[in-house]
JSON list of N, CA and C in Angstrom, two decimals:
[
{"chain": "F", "resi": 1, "resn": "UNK", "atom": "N", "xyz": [0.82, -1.19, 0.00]},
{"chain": "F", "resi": 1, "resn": "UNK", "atom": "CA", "xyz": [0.00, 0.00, 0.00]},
{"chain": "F", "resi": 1, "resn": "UNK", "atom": "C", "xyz": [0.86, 1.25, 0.00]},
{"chain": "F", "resi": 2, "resn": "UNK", "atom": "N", "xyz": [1.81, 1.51, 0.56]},
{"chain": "F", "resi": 2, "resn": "UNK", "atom": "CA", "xyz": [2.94, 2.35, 0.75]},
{"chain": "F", "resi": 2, "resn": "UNK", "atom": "C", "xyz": [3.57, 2.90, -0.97]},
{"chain": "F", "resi": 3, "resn": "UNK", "atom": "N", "xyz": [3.74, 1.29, -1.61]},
{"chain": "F", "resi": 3, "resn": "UNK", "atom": "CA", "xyz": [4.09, 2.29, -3.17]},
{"chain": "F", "resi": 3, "resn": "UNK", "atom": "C", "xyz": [2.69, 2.39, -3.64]},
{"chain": "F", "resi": 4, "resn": "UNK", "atom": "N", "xyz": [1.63, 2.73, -2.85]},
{"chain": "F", "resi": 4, "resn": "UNK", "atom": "CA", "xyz": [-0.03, 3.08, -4.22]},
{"chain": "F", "resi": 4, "resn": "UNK", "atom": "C", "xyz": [-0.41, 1.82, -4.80]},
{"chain": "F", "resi": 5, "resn": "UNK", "atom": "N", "xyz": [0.11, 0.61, -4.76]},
{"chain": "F", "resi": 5, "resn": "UNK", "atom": "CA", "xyz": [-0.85, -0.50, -5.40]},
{"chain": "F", "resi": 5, "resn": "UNK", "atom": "C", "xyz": [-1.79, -1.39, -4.35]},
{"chain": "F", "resi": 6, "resn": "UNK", "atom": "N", "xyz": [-3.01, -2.13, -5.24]},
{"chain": "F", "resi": 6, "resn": "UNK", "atom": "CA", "xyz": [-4.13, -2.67, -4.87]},
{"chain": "F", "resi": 6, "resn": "UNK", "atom": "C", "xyz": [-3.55, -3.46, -3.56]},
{"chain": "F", "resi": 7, "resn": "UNK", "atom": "N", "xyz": [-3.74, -3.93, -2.55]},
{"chain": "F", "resi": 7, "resn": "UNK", "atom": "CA", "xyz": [-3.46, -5.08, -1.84]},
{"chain": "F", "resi": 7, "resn": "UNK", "atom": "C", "xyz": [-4.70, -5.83, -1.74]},
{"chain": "F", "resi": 8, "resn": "UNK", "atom": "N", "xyz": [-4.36, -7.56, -2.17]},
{"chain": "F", "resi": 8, "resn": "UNK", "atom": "CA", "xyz": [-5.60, -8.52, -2.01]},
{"chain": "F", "resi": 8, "resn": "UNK", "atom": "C", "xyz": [-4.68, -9.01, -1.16]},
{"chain": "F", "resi": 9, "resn": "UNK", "atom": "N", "xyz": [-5.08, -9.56, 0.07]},
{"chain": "F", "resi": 9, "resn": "UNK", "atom": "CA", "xyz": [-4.76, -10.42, 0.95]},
{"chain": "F", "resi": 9, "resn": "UNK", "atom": "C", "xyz": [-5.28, -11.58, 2.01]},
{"chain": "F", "resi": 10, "resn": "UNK", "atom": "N", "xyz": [-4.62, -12.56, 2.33]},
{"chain": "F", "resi": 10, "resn": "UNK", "atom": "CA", "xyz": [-5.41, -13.52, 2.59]},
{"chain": "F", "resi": 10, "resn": "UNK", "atom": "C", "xyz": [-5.88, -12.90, 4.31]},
{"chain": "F", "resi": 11, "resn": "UNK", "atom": "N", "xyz": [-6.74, -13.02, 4.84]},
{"chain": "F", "resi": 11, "resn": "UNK", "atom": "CA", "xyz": [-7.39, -12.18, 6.13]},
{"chain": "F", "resi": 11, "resn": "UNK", "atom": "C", "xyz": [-5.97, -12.74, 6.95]},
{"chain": "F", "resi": 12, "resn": "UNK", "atom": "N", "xyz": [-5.37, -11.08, 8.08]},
{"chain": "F", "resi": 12, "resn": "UNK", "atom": "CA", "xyz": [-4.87, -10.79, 9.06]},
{"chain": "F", "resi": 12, "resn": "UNK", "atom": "C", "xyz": [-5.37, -10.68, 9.80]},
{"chain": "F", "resi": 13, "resn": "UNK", "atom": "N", "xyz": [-5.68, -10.57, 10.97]},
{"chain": "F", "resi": 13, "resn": "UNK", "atom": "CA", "xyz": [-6.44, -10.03, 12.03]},
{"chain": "F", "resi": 13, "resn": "UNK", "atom": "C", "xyz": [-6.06, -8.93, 12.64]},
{"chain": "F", "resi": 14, "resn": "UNK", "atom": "N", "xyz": [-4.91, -8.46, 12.69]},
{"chain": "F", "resi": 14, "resn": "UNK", "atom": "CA", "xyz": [-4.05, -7.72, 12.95]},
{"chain": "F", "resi": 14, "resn": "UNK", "atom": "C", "xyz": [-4.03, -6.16, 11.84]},
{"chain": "F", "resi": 15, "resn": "UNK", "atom": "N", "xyz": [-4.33, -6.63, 10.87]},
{"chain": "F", "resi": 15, "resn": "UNK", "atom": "CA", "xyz": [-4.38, -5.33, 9.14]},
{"chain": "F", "resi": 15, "resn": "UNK", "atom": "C", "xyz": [-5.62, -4.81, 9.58]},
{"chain": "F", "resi": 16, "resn": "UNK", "atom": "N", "xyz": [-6.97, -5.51, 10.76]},
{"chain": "F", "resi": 16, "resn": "UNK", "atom": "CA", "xyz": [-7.84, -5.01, 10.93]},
{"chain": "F", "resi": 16, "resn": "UNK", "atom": "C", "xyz": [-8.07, -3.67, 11.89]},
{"chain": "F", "resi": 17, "resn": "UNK", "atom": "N", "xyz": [-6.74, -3.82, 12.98]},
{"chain": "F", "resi": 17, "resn": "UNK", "atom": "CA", "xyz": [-6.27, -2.89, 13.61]},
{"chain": "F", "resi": 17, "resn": "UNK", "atom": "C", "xyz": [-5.81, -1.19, 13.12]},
{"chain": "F", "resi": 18, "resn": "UNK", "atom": "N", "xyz": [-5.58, -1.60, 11.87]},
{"chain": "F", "resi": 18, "resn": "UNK", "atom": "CA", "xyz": [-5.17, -0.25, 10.83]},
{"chain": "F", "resi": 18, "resn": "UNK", "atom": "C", "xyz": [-6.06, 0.18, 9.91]},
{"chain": "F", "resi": 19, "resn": "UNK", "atom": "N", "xyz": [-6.35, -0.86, 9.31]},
{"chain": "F", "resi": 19, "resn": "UNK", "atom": "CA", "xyz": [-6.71, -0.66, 8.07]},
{"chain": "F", "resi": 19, "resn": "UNK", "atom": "C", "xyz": [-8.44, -1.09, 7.83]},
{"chain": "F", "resi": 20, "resn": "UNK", "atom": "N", "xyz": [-9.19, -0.62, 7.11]},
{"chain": "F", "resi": 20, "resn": "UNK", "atom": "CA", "xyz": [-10.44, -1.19, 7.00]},
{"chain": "F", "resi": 20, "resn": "UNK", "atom": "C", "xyz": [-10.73, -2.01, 5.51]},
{"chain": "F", "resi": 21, "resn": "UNK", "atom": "N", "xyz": [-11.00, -3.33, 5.98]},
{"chain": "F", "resi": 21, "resn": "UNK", "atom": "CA", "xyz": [-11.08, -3.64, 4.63]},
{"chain": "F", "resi": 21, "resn": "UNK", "atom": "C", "xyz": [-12.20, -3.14, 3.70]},
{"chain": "F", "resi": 22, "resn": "UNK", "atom": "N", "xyz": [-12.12, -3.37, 2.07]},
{"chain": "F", "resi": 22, "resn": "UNK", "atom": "CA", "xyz": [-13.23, -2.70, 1.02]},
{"chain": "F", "resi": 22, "resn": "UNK", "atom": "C", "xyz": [-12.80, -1.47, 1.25]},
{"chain": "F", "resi": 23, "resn": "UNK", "atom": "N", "xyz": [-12.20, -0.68, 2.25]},
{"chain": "F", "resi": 23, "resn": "UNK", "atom": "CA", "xyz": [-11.71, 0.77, 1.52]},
{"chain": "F", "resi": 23, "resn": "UNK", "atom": "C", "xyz": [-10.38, 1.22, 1.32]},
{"chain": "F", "resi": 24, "resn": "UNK", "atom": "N", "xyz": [-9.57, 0.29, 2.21]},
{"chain": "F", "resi": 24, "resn": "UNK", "atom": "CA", "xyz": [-7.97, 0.31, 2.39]},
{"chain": "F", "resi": 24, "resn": "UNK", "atom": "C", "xyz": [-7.41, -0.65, 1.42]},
{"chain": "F", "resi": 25, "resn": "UNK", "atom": "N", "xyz": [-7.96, -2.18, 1.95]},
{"chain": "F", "resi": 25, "resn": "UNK", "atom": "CA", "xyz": [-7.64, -3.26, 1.22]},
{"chain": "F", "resi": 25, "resn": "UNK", "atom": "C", "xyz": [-8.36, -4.08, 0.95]},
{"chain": "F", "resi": 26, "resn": "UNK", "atom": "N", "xyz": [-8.17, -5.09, 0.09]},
{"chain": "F", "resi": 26, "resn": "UNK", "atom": "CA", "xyz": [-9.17, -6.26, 0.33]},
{"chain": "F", "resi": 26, "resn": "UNK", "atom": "C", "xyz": [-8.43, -7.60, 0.97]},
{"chain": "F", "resi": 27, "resn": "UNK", "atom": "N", "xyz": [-9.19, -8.18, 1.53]},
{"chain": "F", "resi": 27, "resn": "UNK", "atom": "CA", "xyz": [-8.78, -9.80, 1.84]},
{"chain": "F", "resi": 27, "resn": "UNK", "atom": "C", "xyz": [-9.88, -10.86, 1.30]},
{"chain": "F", "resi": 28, "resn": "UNK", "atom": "N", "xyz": [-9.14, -12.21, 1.40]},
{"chain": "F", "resi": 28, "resn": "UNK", "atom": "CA", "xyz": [-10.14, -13.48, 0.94]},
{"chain": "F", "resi": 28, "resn": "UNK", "atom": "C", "xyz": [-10.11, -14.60, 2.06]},
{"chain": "F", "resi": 29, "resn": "UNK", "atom": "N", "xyz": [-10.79, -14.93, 1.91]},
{"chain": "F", "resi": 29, "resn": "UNK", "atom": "CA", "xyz": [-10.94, -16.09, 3.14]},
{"chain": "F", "resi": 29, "resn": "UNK", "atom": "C", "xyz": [-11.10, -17.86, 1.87]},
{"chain": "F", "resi": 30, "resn": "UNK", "atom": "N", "xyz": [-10.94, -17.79, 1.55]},
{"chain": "F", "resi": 30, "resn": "UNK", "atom": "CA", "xyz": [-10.36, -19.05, 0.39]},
{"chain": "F", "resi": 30, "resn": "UNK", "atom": "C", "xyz": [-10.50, -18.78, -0.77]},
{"chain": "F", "resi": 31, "resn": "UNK", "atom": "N", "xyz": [-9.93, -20.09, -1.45]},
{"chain": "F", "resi": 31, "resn": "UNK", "atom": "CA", "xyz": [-9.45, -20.25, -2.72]},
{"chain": "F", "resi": 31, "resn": "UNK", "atom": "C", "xyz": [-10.22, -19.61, -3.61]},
{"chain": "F", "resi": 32, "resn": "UNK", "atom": "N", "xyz": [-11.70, -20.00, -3.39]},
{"chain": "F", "resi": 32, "resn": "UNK", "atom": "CA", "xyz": [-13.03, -19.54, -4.30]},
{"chain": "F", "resi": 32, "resn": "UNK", "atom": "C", "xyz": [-13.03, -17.97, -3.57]},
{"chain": "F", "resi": 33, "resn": "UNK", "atom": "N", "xyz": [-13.16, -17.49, -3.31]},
{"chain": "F", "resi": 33, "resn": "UNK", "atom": "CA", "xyz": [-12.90, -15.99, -2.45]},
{"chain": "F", "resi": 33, "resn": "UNK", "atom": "C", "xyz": [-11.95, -14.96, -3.28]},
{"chain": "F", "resi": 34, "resn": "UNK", "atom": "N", "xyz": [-10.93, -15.70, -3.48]},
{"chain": "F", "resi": 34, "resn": "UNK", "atom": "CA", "xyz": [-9.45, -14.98, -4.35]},
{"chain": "F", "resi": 34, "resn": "UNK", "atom": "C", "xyz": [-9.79, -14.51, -5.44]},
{"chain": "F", "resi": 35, "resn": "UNK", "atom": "N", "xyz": [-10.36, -16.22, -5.94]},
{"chain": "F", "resi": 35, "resn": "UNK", "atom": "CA", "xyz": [-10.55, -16.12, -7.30]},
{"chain": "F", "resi": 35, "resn": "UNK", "atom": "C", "xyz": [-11.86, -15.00, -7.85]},
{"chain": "F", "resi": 36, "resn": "UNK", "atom": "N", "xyz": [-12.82, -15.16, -7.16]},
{"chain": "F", "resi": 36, "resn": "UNK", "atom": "CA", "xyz": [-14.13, -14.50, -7.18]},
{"chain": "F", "resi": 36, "resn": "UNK", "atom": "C", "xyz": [-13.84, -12.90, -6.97]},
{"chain": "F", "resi": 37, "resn": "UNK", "atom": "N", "xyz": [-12.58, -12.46, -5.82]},
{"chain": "F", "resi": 37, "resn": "UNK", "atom": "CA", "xyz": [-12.23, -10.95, -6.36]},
{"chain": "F", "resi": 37, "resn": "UNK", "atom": "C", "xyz": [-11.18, -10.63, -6.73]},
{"chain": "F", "resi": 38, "resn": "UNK", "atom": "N", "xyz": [-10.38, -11.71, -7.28]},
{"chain": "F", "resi": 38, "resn": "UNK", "atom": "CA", "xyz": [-9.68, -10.78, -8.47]},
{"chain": "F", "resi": 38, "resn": "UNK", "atom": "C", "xyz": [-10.07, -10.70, -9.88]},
{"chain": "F", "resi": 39, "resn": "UNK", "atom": "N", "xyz": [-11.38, -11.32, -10.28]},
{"chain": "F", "resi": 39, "resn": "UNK", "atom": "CA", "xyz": [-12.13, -11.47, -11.54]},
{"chain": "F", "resi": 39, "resn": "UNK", "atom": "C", "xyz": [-12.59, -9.91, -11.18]},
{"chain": "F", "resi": 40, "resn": "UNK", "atom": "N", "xyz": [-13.24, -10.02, -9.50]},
{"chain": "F", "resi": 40, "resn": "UNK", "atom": "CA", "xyz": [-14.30, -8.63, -9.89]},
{"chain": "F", "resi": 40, "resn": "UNK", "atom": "C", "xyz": [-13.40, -7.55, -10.01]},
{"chain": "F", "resi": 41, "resn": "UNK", "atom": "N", "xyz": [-12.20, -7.34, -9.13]},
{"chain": "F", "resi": 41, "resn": "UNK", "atom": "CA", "xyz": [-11.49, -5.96, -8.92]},
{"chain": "F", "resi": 41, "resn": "UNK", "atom": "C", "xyz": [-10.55, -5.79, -10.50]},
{"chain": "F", "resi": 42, "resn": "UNK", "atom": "N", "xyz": [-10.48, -6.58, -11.01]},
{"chain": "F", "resi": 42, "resn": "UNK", "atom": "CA", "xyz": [-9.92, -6.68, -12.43]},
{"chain": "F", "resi": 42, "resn": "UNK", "atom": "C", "xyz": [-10.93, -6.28, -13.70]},
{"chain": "F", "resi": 43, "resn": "UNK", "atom": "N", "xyz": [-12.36, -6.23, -12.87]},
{"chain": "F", "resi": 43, "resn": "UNK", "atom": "CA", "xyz": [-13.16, -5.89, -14.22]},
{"chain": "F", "resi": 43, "resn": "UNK", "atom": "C", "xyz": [-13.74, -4.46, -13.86]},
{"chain": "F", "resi": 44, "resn": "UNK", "atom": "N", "xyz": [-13.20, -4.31, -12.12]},
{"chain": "F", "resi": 44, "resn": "UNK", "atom": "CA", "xyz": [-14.16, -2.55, -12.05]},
{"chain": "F", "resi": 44, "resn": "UNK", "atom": "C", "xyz": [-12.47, -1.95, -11.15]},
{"chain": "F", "resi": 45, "resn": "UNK", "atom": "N", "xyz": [-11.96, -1.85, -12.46]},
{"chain": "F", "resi": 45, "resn": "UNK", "atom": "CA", "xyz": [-10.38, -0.85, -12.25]},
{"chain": "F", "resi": 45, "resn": "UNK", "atom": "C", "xyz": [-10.84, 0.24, -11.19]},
{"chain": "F", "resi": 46, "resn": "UNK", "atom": "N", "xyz": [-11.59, 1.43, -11.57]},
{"chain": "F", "resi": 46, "resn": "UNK", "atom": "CA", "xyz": [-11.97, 2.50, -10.59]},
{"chain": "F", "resi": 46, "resn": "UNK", "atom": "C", "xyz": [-11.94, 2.08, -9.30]},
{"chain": "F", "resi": 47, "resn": "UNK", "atom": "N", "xyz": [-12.81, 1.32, -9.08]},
{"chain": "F", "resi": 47, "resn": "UNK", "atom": "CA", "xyz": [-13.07, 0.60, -7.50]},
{"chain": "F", "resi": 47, "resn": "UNK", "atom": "C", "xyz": [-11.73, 0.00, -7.03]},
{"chain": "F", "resi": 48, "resn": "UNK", "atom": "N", "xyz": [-10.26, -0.65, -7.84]},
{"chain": "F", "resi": 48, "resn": "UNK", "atom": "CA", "xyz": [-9.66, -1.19, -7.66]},
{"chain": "F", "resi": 48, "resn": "UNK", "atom": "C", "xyz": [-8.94, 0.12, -7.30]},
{"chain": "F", "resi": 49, "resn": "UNK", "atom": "N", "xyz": [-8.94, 1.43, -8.13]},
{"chain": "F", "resi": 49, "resn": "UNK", "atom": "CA", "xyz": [-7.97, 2.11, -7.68]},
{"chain": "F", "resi": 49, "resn": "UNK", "atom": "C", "xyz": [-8.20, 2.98, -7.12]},
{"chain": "F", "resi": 50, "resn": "UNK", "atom": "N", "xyz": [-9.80, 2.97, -6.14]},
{"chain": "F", "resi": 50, "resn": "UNK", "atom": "CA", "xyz": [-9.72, 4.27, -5.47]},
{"chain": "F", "resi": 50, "resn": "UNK", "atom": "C", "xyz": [-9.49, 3.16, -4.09]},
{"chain": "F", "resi": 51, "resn": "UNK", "atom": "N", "xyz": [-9.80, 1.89, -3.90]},
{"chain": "F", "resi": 51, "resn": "UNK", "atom": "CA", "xyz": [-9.24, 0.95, -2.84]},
{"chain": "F", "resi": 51, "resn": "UNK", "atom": "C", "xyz": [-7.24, 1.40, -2.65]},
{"chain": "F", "resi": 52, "resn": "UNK", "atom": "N", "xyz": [-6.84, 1.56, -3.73]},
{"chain": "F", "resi": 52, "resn": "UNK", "atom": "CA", "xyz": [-5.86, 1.28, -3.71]},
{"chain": "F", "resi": 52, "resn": "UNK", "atom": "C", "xyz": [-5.04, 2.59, -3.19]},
{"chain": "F", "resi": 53, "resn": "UNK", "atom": "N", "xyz": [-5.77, 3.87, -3.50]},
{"chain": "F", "resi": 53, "resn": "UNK", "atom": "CA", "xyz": [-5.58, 5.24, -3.44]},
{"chain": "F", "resi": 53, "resn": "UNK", "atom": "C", "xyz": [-5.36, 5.19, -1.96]},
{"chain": "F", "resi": 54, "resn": "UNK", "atom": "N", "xyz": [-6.72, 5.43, -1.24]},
{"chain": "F", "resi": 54, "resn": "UNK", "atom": "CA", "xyz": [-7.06, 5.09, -0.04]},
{"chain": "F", "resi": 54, "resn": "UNK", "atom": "C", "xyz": [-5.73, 4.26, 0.67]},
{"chain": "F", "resi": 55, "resn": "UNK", "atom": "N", "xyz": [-5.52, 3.39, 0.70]},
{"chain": "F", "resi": 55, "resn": "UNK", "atom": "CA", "xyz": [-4.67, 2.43, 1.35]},
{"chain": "F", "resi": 55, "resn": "UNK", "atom": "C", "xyz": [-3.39, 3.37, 1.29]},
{"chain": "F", "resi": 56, "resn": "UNK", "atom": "N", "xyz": [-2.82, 3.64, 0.12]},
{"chain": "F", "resi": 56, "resn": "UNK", "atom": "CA", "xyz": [-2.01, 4.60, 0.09]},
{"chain": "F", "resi": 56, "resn": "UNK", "atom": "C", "xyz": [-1.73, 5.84, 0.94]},
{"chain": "F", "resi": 57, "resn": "UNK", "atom": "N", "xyz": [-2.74, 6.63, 0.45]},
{"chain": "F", "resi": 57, "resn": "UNK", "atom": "CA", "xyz": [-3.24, 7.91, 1.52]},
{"chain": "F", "resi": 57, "resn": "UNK", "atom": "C", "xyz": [-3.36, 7.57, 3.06]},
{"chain": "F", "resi": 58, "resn": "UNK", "atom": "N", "xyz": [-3.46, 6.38, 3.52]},
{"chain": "F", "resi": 58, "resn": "UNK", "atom": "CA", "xyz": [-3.86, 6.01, 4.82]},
{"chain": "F", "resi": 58, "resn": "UNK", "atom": "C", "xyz": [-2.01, 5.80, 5.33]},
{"chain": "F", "resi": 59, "resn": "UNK", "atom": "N", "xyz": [-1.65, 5.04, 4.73]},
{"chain": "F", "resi": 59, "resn": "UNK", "atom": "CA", "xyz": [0.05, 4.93, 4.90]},
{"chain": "F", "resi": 59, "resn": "UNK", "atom": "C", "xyz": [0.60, 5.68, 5.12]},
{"chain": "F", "resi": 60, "resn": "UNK", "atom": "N", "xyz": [0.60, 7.11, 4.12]},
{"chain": "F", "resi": 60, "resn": "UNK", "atom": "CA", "xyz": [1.49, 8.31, 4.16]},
{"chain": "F", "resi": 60, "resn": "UNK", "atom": "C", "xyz": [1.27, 9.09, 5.17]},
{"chain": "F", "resi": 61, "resn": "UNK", "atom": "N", "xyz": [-0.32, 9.49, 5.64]},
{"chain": "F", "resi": 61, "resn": "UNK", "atom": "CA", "xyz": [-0.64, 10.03, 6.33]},
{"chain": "F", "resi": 61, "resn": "UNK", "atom": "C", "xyz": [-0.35, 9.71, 8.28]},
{"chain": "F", "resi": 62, "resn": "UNK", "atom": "N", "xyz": [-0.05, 8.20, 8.31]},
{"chain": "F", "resi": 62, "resn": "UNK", "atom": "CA", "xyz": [-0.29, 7.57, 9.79]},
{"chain": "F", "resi": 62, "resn": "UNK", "atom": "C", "xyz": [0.40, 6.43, 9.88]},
{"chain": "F", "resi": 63, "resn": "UNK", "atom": "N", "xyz": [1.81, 6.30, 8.84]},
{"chain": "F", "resi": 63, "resn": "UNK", "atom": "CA", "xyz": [2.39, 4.83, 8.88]},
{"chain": "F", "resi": 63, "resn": "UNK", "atom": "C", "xyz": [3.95, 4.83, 8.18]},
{"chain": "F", "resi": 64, "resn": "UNK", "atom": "N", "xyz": [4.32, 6.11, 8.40]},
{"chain": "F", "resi": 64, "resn": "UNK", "atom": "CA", "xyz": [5.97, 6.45, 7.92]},
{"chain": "F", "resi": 64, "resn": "UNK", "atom": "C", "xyz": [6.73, 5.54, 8.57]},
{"chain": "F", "resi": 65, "resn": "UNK", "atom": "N", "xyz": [7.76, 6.08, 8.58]},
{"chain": "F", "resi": 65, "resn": "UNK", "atom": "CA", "xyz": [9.17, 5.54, 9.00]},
{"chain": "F", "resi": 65, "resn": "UNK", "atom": "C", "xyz": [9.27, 6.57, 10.32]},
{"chain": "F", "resi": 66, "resn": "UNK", "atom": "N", "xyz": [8.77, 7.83, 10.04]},
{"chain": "F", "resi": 66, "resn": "UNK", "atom": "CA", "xyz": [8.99, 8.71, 10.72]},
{"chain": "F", "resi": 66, "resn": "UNK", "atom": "C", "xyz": [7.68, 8.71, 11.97]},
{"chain": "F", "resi": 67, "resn": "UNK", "atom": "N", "xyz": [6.64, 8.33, 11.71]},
{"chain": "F", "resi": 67, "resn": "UNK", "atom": "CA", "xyz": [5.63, 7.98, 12.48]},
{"chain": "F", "resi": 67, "resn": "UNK", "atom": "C", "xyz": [6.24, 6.89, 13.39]},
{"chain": "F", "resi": 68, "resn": "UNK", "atom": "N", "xyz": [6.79, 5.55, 13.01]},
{"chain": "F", "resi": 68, "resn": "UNK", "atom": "CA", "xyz": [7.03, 4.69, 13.77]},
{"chain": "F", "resi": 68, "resn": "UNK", "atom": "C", "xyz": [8.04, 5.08, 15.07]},
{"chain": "F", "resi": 69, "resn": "UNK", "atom": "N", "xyz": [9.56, 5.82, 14.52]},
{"chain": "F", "resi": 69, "resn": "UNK", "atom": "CA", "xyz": [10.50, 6.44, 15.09]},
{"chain": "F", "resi": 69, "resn": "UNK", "atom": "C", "xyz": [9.64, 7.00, 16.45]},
{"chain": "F", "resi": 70, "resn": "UNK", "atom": "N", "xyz": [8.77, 8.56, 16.16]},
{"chain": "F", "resi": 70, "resn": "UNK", "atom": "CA", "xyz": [8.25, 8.62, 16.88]},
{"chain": "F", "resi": 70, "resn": "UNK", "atom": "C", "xyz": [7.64, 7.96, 18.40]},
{"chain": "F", "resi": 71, "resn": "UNK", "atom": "N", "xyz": [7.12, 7.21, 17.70]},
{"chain": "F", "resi": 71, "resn": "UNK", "atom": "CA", "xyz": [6.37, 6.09, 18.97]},
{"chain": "F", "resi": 71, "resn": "UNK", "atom": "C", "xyz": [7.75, 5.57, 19.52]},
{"chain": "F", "resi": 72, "resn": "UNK", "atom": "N", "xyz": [9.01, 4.86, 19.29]},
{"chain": "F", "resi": 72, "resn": "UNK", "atom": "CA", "xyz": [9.75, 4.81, 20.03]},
{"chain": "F", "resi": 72, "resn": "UNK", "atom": "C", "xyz": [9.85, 5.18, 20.91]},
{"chain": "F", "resi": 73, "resn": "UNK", "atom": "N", "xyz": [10.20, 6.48, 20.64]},
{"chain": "F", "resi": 73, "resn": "UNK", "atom": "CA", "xyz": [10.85, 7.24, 21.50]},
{"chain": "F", "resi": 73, "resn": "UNK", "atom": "C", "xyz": [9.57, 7.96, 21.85]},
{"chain": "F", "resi": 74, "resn": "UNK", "atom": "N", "xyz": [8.47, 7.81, 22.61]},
{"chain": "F", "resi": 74, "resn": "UNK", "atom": "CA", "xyz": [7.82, 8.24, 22.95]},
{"chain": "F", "resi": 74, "resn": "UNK", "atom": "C", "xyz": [7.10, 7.31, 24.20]},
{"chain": "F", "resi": 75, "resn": "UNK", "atom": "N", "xyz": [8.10, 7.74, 24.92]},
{"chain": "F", "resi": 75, "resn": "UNK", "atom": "CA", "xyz": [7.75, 6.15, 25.95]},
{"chain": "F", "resi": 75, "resn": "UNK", "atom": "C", "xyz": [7.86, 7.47, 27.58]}
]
């Protein structure tokens, strides 16, 4: 998400902590799942790339290098 592309991923529980899926990212919960959205996100690009925008924008804004540093040292 950090270089601007789509992320499909298989469910984290943890990505749920950050990120919301359907607007950040997507995940699949099996095989038929994968397959079923990367047919759809491959046939409605827009939706693929304002998911993908989003995820992006969410990174830059709340998930630097410089954000993390921070919290270090913020003890």
């Amino acid at each position: 998400m950090g270089a601007g592309g789509f992320l499909l991923s298989n469910y984290q529980a943890d990505f749920m902590d950050l990120f919301l899926p359907g607007e950040d990212f997507v995940y699949y919960e099996s095989k038929e799942d994968l397959l079923l959205k990367v047919d759809h996100y491959l046939a409605h690009e827009d939706e693929r790339m304002a998911i993908a925008r989003n995820g992006h924008d969410k990174v830059a804004a709340r998930h630097t290098y410089r954000h993390r540093i921070r919290e270090m040292f913020a003890f």
